[in-house]
mmCIF file of C-alpha atoms in Angstrom:
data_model
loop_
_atom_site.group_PDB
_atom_site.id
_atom_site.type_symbol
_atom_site.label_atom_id
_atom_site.label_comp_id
_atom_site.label_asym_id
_atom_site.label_seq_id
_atom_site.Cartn_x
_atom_site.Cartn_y
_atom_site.Cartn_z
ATOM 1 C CA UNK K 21 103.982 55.866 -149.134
ATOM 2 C CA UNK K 22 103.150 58.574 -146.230
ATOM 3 C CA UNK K 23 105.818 57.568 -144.480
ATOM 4 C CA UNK K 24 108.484 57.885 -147.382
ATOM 5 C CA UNK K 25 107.648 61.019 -148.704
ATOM 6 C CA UNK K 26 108.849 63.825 -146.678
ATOM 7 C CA UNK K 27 106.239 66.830 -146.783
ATOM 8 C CA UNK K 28 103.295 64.363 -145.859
ATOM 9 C CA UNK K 29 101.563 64.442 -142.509
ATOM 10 C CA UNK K 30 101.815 60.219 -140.313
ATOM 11 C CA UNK K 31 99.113 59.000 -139.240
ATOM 12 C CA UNK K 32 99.168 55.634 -137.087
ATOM 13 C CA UNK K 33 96.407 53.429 -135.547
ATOM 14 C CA UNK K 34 96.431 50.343 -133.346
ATOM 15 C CA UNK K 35 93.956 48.412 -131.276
ATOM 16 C CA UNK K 36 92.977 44.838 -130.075
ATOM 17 C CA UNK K 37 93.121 43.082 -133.416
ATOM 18 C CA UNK K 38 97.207 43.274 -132.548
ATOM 19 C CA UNK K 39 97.886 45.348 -135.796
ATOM 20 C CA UNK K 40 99.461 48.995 -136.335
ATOM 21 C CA UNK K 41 98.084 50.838 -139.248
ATOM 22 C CA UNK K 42 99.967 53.995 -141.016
ATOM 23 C CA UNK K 43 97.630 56.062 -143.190
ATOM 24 C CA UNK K 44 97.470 58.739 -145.491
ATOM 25 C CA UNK K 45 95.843 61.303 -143.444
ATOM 26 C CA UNK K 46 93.975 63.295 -146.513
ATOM 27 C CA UNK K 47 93.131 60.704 -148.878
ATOM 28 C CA UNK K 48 92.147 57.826 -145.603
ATOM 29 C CA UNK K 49 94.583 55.310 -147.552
ATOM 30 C CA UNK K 50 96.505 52.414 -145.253
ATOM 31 C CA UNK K 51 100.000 52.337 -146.834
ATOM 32 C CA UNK K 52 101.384 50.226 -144.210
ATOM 33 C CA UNK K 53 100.267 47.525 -141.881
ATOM 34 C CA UNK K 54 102.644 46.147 -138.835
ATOM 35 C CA UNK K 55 101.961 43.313 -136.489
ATOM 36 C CA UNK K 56 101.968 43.871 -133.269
ATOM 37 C CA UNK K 57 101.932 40.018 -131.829
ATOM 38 C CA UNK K 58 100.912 38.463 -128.454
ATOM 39 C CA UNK K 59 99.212 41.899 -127.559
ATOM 40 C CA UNK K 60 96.836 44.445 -127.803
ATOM 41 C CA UNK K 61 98.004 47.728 -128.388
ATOM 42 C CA UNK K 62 97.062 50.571 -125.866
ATOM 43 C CA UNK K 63 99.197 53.451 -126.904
ATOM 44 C CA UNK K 64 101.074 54.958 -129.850
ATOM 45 C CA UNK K 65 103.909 58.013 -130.544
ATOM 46 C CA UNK K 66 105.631 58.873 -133.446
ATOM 47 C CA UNK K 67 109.159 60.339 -133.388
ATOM 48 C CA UNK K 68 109.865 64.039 -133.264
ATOM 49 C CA UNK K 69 112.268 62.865 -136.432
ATOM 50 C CA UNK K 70 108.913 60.531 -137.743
ATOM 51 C CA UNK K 71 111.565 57.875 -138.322
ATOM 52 C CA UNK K 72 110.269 55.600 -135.617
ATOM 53 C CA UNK K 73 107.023 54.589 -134.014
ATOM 54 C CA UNK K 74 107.022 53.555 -130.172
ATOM 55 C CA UNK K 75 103.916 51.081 -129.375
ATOM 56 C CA UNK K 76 103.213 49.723 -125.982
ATOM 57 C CA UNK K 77 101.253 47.031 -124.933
ATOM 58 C CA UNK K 78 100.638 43.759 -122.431
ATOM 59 C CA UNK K 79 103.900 43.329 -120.955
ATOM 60 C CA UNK K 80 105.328 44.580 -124.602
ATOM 61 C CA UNK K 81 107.035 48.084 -125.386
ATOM 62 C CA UNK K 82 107.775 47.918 -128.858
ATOM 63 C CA UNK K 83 109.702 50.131 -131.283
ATOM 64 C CA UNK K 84 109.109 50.117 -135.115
ATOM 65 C CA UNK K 85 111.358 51.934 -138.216
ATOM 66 C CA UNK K 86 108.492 53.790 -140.120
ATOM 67 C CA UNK K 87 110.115 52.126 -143.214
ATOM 68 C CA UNK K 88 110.050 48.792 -142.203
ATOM 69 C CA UNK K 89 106.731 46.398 -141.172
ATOM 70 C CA UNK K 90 108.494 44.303 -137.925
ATOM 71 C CA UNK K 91 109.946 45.803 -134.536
ATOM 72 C CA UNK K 92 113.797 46.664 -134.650
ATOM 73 C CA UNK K 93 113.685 46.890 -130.963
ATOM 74 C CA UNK K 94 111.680 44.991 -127.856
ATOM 75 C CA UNK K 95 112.138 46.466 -124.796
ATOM 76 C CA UNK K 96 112.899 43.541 -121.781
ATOM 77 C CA UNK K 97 111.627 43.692 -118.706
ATOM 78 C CA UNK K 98 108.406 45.171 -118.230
ATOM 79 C CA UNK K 99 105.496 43.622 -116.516
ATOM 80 C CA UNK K 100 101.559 44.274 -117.160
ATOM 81 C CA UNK K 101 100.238 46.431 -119.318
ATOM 82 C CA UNK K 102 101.916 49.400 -120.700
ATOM 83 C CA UNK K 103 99.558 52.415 -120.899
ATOM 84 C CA UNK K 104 101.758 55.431 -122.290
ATOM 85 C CA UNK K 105 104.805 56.124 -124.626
ATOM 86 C CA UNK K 106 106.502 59.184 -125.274
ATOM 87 C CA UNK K 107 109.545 60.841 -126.477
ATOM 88 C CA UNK K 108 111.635 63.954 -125.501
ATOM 89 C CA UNK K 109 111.519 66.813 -127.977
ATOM 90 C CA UNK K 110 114.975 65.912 -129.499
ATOM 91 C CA UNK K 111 114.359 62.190 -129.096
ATOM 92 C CA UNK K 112 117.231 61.493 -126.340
ATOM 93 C CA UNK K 113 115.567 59.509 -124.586
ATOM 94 C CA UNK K 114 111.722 58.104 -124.249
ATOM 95 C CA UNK K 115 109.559 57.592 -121.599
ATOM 96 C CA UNK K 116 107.020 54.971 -120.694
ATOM 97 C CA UNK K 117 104.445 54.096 -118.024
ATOM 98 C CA UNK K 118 102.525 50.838 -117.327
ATOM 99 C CA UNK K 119 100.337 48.838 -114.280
ATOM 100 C CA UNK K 120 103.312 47.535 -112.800
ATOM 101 C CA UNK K 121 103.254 51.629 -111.268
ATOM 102 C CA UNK K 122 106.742 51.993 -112.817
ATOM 103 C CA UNK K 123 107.465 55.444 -114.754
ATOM 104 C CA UNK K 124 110.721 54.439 -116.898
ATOM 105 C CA UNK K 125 112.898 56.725 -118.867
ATOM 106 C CA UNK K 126 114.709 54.624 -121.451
ATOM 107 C CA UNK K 127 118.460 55.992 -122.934
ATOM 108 C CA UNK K 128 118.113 56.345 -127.323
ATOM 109 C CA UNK K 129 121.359 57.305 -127.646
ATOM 110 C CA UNK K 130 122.499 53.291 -129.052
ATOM 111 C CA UNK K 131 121.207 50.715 -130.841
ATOM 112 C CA UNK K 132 119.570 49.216 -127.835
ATOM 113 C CA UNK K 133 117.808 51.709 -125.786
ATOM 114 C CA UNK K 134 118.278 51.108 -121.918
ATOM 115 C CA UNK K 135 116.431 51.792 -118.805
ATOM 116 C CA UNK K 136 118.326 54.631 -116.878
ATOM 117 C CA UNK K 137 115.544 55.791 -114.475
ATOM 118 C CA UNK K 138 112.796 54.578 -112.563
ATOM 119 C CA UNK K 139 109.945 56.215 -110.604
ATOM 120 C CA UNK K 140 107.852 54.240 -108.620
ATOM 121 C CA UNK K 141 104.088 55.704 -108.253
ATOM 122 C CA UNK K 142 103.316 52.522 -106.194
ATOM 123 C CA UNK K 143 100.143 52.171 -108.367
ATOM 124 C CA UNK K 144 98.978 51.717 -112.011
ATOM 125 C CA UNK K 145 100.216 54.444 -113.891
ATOM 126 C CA UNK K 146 97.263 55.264 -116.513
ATOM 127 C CA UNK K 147 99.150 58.193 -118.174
ATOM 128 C CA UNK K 148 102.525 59.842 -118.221
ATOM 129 C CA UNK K 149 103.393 63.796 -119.964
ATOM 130 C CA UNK K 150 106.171 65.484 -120.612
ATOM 131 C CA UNK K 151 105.812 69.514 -119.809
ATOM 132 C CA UNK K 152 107.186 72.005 -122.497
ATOM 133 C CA UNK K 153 110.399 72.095 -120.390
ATOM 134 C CA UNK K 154 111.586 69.163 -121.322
ATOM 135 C CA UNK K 155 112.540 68.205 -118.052
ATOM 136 C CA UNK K 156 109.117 67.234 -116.026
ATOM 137 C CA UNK K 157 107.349 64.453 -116.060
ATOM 138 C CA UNK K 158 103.473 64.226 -114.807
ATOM 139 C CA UNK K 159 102.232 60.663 -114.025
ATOM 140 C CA UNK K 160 98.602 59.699 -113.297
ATOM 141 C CA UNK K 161 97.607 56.878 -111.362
ATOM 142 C CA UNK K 162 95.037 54.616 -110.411
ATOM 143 C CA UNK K 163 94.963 55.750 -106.631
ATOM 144 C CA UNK K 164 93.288 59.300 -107.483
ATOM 145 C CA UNK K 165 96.531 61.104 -107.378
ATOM 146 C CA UNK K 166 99.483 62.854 -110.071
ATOM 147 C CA UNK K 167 102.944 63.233 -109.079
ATOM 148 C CA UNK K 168 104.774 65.746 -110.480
ATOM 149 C CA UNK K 169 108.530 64.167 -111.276
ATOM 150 C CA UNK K 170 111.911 66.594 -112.028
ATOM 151 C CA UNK K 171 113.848 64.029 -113.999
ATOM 152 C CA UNK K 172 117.199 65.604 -113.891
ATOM 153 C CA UNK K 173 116.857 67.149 -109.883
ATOM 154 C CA UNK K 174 114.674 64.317 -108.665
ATOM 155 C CA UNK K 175 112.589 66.172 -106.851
ATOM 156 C CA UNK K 176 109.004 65.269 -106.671
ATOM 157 C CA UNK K 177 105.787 66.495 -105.723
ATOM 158 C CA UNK K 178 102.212 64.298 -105.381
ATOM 159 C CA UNK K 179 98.575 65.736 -106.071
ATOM 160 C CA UNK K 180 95.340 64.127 -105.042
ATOM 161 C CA UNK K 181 92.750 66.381 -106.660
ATOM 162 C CA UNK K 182 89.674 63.171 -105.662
ATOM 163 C CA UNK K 183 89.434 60.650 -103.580
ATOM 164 C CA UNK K 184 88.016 57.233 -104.430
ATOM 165 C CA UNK K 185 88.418 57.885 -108.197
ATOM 166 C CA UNK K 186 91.165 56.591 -110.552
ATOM 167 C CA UNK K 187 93.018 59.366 -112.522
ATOM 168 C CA UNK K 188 93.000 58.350 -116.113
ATOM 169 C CA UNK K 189 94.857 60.799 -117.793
ATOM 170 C CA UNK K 190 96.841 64.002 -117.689
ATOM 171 C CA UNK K 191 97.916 66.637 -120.499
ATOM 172 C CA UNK K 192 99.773 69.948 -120.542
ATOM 173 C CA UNK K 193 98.842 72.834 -123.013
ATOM 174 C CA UNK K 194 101.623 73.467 -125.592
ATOM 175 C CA UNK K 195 102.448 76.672 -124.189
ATOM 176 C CA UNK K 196 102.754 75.053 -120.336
ATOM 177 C CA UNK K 197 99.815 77.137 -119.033
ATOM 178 C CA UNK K 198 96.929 74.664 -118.048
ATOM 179 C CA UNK K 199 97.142 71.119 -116.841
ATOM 180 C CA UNK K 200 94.198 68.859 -117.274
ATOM 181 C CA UNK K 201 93.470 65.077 -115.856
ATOM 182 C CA UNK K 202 90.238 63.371 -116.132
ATOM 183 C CA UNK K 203 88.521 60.511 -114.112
ATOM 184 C CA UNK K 204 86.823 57.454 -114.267
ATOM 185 C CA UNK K 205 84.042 59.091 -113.125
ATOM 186 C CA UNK K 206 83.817 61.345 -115.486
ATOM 187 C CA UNK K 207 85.241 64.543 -113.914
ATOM 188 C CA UNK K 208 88.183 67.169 -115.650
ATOM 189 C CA UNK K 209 90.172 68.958 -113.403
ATOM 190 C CA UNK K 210 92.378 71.943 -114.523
ATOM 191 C CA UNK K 211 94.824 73.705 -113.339
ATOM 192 C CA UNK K 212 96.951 76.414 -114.256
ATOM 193 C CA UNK K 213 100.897 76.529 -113.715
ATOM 194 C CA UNK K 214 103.735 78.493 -113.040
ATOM 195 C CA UNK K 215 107.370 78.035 -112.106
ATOM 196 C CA UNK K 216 108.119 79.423 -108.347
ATOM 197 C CA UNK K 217 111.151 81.310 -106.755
ATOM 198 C CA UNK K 218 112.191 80.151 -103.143
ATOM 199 C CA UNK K 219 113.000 82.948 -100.704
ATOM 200 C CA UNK K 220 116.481 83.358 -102.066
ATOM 201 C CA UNK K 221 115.266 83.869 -105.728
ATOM 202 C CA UNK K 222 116.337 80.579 -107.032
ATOM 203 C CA UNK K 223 114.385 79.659 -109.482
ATOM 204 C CA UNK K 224 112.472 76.128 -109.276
ATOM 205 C CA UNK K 225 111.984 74.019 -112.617
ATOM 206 C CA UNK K 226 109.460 71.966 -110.464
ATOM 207 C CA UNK K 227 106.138 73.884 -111.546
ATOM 208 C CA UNK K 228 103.916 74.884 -109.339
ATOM 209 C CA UNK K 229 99.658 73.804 -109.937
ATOM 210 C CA UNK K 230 96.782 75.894 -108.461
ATOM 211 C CA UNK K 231 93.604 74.790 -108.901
ATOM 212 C CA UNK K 232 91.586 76.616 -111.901
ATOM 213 C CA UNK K 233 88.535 74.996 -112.831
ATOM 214 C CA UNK K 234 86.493 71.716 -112.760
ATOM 215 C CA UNK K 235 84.219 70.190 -115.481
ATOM 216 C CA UNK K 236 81.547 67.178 -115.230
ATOM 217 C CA UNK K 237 83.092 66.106 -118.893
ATOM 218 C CA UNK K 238 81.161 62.904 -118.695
ATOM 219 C CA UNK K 239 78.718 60.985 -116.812
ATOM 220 C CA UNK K 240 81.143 57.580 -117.076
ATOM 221 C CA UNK K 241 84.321 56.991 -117.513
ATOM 222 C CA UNK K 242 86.970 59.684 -119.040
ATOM 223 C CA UNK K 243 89.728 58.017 -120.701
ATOM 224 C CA UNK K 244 91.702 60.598 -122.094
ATOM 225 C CA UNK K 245 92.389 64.319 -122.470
ATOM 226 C CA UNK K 246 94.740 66.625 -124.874
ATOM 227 C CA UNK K 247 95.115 70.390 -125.191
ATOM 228 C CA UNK K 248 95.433 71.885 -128.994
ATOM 229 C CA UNK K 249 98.634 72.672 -130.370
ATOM 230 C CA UNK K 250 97.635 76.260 -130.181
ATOM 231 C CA UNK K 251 96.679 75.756 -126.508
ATOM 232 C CA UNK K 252 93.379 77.156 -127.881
ATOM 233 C CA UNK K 253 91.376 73.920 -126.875
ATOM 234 C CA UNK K 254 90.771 71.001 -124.785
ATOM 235 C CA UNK K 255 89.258 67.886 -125.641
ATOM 236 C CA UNK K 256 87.838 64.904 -123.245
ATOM 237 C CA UNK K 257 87.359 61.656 -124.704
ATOM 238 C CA UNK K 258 84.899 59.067 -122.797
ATOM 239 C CA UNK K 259 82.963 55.576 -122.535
ATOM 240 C CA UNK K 260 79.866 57.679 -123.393
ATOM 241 C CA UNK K 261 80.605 57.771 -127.018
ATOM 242 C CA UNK K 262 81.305 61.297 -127.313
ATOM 243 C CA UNK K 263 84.864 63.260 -127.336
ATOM 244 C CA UNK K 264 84.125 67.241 -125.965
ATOM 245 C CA UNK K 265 85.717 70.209 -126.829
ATOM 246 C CA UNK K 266 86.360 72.858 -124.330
ATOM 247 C CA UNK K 267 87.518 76.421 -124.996
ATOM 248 C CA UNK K 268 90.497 76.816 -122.838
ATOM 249 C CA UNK K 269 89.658 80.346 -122.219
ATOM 250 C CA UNK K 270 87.036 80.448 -120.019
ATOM 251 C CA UNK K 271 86.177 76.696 -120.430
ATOM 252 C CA UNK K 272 83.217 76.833 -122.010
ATOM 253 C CA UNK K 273 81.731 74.128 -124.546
ATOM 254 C CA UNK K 274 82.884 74.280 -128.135
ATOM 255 C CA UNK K 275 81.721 70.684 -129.475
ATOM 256 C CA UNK K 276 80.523 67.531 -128.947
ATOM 257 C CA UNK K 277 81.656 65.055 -131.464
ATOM 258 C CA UNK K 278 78.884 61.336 -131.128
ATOM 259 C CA UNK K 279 79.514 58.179 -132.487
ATOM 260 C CA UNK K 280 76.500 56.090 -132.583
ATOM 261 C CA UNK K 281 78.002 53.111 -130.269
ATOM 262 C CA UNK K 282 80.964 52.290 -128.535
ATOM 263 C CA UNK K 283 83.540 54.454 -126.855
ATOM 264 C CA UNK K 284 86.078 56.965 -127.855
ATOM 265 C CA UNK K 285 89.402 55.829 -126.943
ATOM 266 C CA UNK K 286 91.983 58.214 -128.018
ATOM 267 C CA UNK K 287 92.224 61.998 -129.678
ATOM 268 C CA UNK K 288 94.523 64.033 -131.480
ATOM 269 C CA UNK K 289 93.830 67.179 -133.290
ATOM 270 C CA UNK K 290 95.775 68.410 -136.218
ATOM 271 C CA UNK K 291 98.828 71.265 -136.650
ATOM 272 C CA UNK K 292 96.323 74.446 -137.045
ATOM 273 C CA UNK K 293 93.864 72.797 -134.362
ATOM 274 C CA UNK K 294 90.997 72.773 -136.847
ATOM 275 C CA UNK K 295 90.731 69.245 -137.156
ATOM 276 C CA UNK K 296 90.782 66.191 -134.550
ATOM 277 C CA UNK K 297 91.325 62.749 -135.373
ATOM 278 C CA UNK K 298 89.204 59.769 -133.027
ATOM 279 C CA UNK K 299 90.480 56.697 -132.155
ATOM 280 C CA UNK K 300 86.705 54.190 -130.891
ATOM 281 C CA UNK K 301 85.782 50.773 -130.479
ATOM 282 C CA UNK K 302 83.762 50.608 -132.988
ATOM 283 C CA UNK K 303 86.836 49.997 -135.381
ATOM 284 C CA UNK K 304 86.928 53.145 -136.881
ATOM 285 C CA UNK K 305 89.248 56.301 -136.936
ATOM 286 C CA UNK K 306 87.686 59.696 -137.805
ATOM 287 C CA UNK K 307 88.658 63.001 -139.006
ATOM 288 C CA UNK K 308 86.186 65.777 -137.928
ATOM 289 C CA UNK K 309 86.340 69.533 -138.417
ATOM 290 C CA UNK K 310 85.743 70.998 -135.094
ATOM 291 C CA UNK K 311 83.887 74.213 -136.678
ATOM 292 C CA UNK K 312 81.024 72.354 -137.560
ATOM 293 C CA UNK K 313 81.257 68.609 -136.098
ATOM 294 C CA UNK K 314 81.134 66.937 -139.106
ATOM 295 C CA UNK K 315 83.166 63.982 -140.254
ATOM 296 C CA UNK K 316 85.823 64.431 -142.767
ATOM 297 C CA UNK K 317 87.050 61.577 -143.005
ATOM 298 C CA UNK K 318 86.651 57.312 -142.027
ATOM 299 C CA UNK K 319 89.975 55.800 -141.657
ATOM 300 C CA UNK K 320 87.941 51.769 -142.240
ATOM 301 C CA UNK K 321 90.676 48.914 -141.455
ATOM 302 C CA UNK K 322 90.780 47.019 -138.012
ATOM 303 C CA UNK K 323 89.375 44.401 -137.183
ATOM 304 C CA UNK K 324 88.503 45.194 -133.512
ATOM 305 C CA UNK K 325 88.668 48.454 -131.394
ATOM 306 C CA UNK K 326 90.809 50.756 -131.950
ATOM 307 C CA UNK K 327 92.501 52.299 -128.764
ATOM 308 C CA UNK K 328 95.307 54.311 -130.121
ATOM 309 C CA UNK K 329 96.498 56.817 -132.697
ATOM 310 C CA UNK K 330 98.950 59.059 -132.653
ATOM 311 C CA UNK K 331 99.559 61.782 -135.534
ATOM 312 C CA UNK K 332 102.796 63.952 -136.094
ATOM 313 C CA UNK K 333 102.108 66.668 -139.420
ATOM 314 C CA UNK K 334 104.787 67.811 -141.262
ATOM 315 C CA UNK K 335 105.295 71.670 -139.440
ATOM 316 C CA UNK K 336 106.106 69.436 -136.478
ATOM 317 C CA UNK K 337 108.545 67.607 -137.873
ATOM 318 C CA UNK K 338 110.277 70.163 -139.277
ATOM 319 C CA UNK K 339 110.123 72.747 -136.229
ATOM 320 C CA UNK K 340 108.140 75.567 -138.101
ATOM 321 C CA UNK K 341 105.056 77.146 -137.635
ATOM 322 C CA UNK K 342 103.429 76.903 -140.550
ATOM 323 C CA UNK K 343 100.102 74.688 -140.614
ATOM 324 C CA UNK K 344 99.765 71.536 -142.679
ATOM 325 C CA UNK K 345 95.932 71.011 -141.300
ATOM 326 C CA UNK K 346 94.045 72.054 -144.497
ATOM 327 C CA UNK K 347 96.331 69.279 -146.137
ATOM 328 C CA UNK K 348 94.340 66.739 -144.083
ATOM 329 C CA UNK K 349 91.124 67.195 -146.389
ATOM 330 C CA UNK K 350 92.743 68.121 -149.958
ATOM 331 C CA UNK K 351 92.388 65.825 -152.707
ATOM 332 C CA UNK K 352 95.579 64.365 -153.286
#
């Protein structure tokens, strides 16, 4: 199995038919099926040690042993839906967002994780990223604005880049350069950042965001952005039916990846950011190659849409910087 065999890249799907697929990345294979009961599943991530899988859902945060096909942990206590999961780099602790407007950052160090912080965003939190530092949290939220949240200093900042528009998701580049949120109107913001010094030349880990650049992505709703590993890239995934890749430098077009009907939920692009997977509601997963748009691969399994994926190769696992991408189309 993909999950057993160390040197082999995860691959995990979920959706509405309340299921949580692992596959075999190059050869489209489901080795494993979990059930994900009494909910839908909106968002998916994988360990930095790819031993566990964190799932959230309707009033449901969920976490899974990659080994096993049932939950060894259900988190208590949270209300609506949960819309974003996410671990630190060393997998200390994990953080999670939801409609309830709560931003929680849950303790891994025992056998039953614990809720240690809380932010409040006093509206539904659509998406919630972790900068490069390890220490910042950004958290996008239905009333048009991201706050900007120091986890150990508490301090806090709050952006409203629009008005009358409901910020559906934000993403950091890799190498903490660019910071990206799209609408549900279609719209991608960026921004660059950069850490500040106060007068007395202390140094501030709060970044600091000036406004860059701003892209019509879509004409409807955006649902989610991501930046390439390499920070090369930026893709926008939309209601339209398409997912668009932008060049970071400069921010010109690169792609435009179509499905014939339905929307694309969810992205994630591979190690040497040559490849990107697609999560749509048309029950499939895809693997393109970016170079020339074309489908790779059909990951064929759900029953309804799929809404989530998350993907974790090998070189991340491991910490190095060798590229496992070409793996992702090799027979096996």
């Amino acid at each position: 199995m993909a999950s057993d065999v160390a040197g082999e890249p995860i691959l995990a799907t979920g959706g509405y038919d309340h299921t949580i697929r692992i596959w075999q990345p190059f050869s489209s294979a489901c080795v494993r099926t979990m059930q994900h009961t009494d909910s839908q599943v909106n968002t998916l991530e994988i360990s930095p040690k790819r031993s566990l899988l964190a799932a959230g859902g309707y009033q449901h945060i969920r976490l899974y042993d990659m080994h096993s096909n049932h939950p060894i942990v259900n988190f208590e206590g949270v209300a609506k839906n949960v819309t974003r999961v996410g671990f630190e780099e060393d997998g200390n602790w994990m953080f999670t967002g939801g409609e309830d407007g709560k931003v929680r950052i849950w303790d891994m160090g025992s056998a039953n994780p614990s809720c240690k912080r809380i932010f409040d965003c006093q509206s539904p939190v659509n998406s919630v990223c972790l900068l490069p530092n390890q220490v910042e949290l950004l958290m996008a939220h239905d009333g048009g604005g991201i706050y900007l949240w120091d986890v150990k200093s508490d301090l806090h900042e709050h952006l409203m880049p629009q008005v009358e528009c409901s910020m559906q998701d934000v993403a950091v580049s890799p190498n903490g350069a660019f910071m990206a949120a799209v609408t549900n109107k279609g719209g991608c913001f960026i921004w660059t950042l950069s850490n500040w010094s106060d007068s007395l030349g202390t140094v501030s880990t709060l970044n600091r965001w000036q406004p860059q650049h701003k892209i019509q992505a879509h004409e409807r709703y955006a649902l989610r952005c991501k930046f390439s590993p390499d920070s090369s890239l930026l893709v926008t995934c939309s209601g339209d039916g398409t997912a668009r890749i932008y060049n970071t430098c400069g921010w010109t077009p690169r792609a435009v990846l179509r499905i014939e009907k339905g929307w694309i939920w969810d992205a994630a692009f591979s190690n040497d950011s040559k490849y990107i997977f697609t999560a749509s509601s048309d029950m499939l997963v895809r693997l393109w190659r970016i170079e020339n748009q074309a489908i790779e691969r059909e990951y064929n399994g759900h029953a309804k849409a799929v809404t989530a994926l998350a993907f974790r190769d090998v070189a991340t696992a491991v910490g190095t910087a060798t590229d496992n991408g070409t793996s992702l189309t090799a027979p096996h």
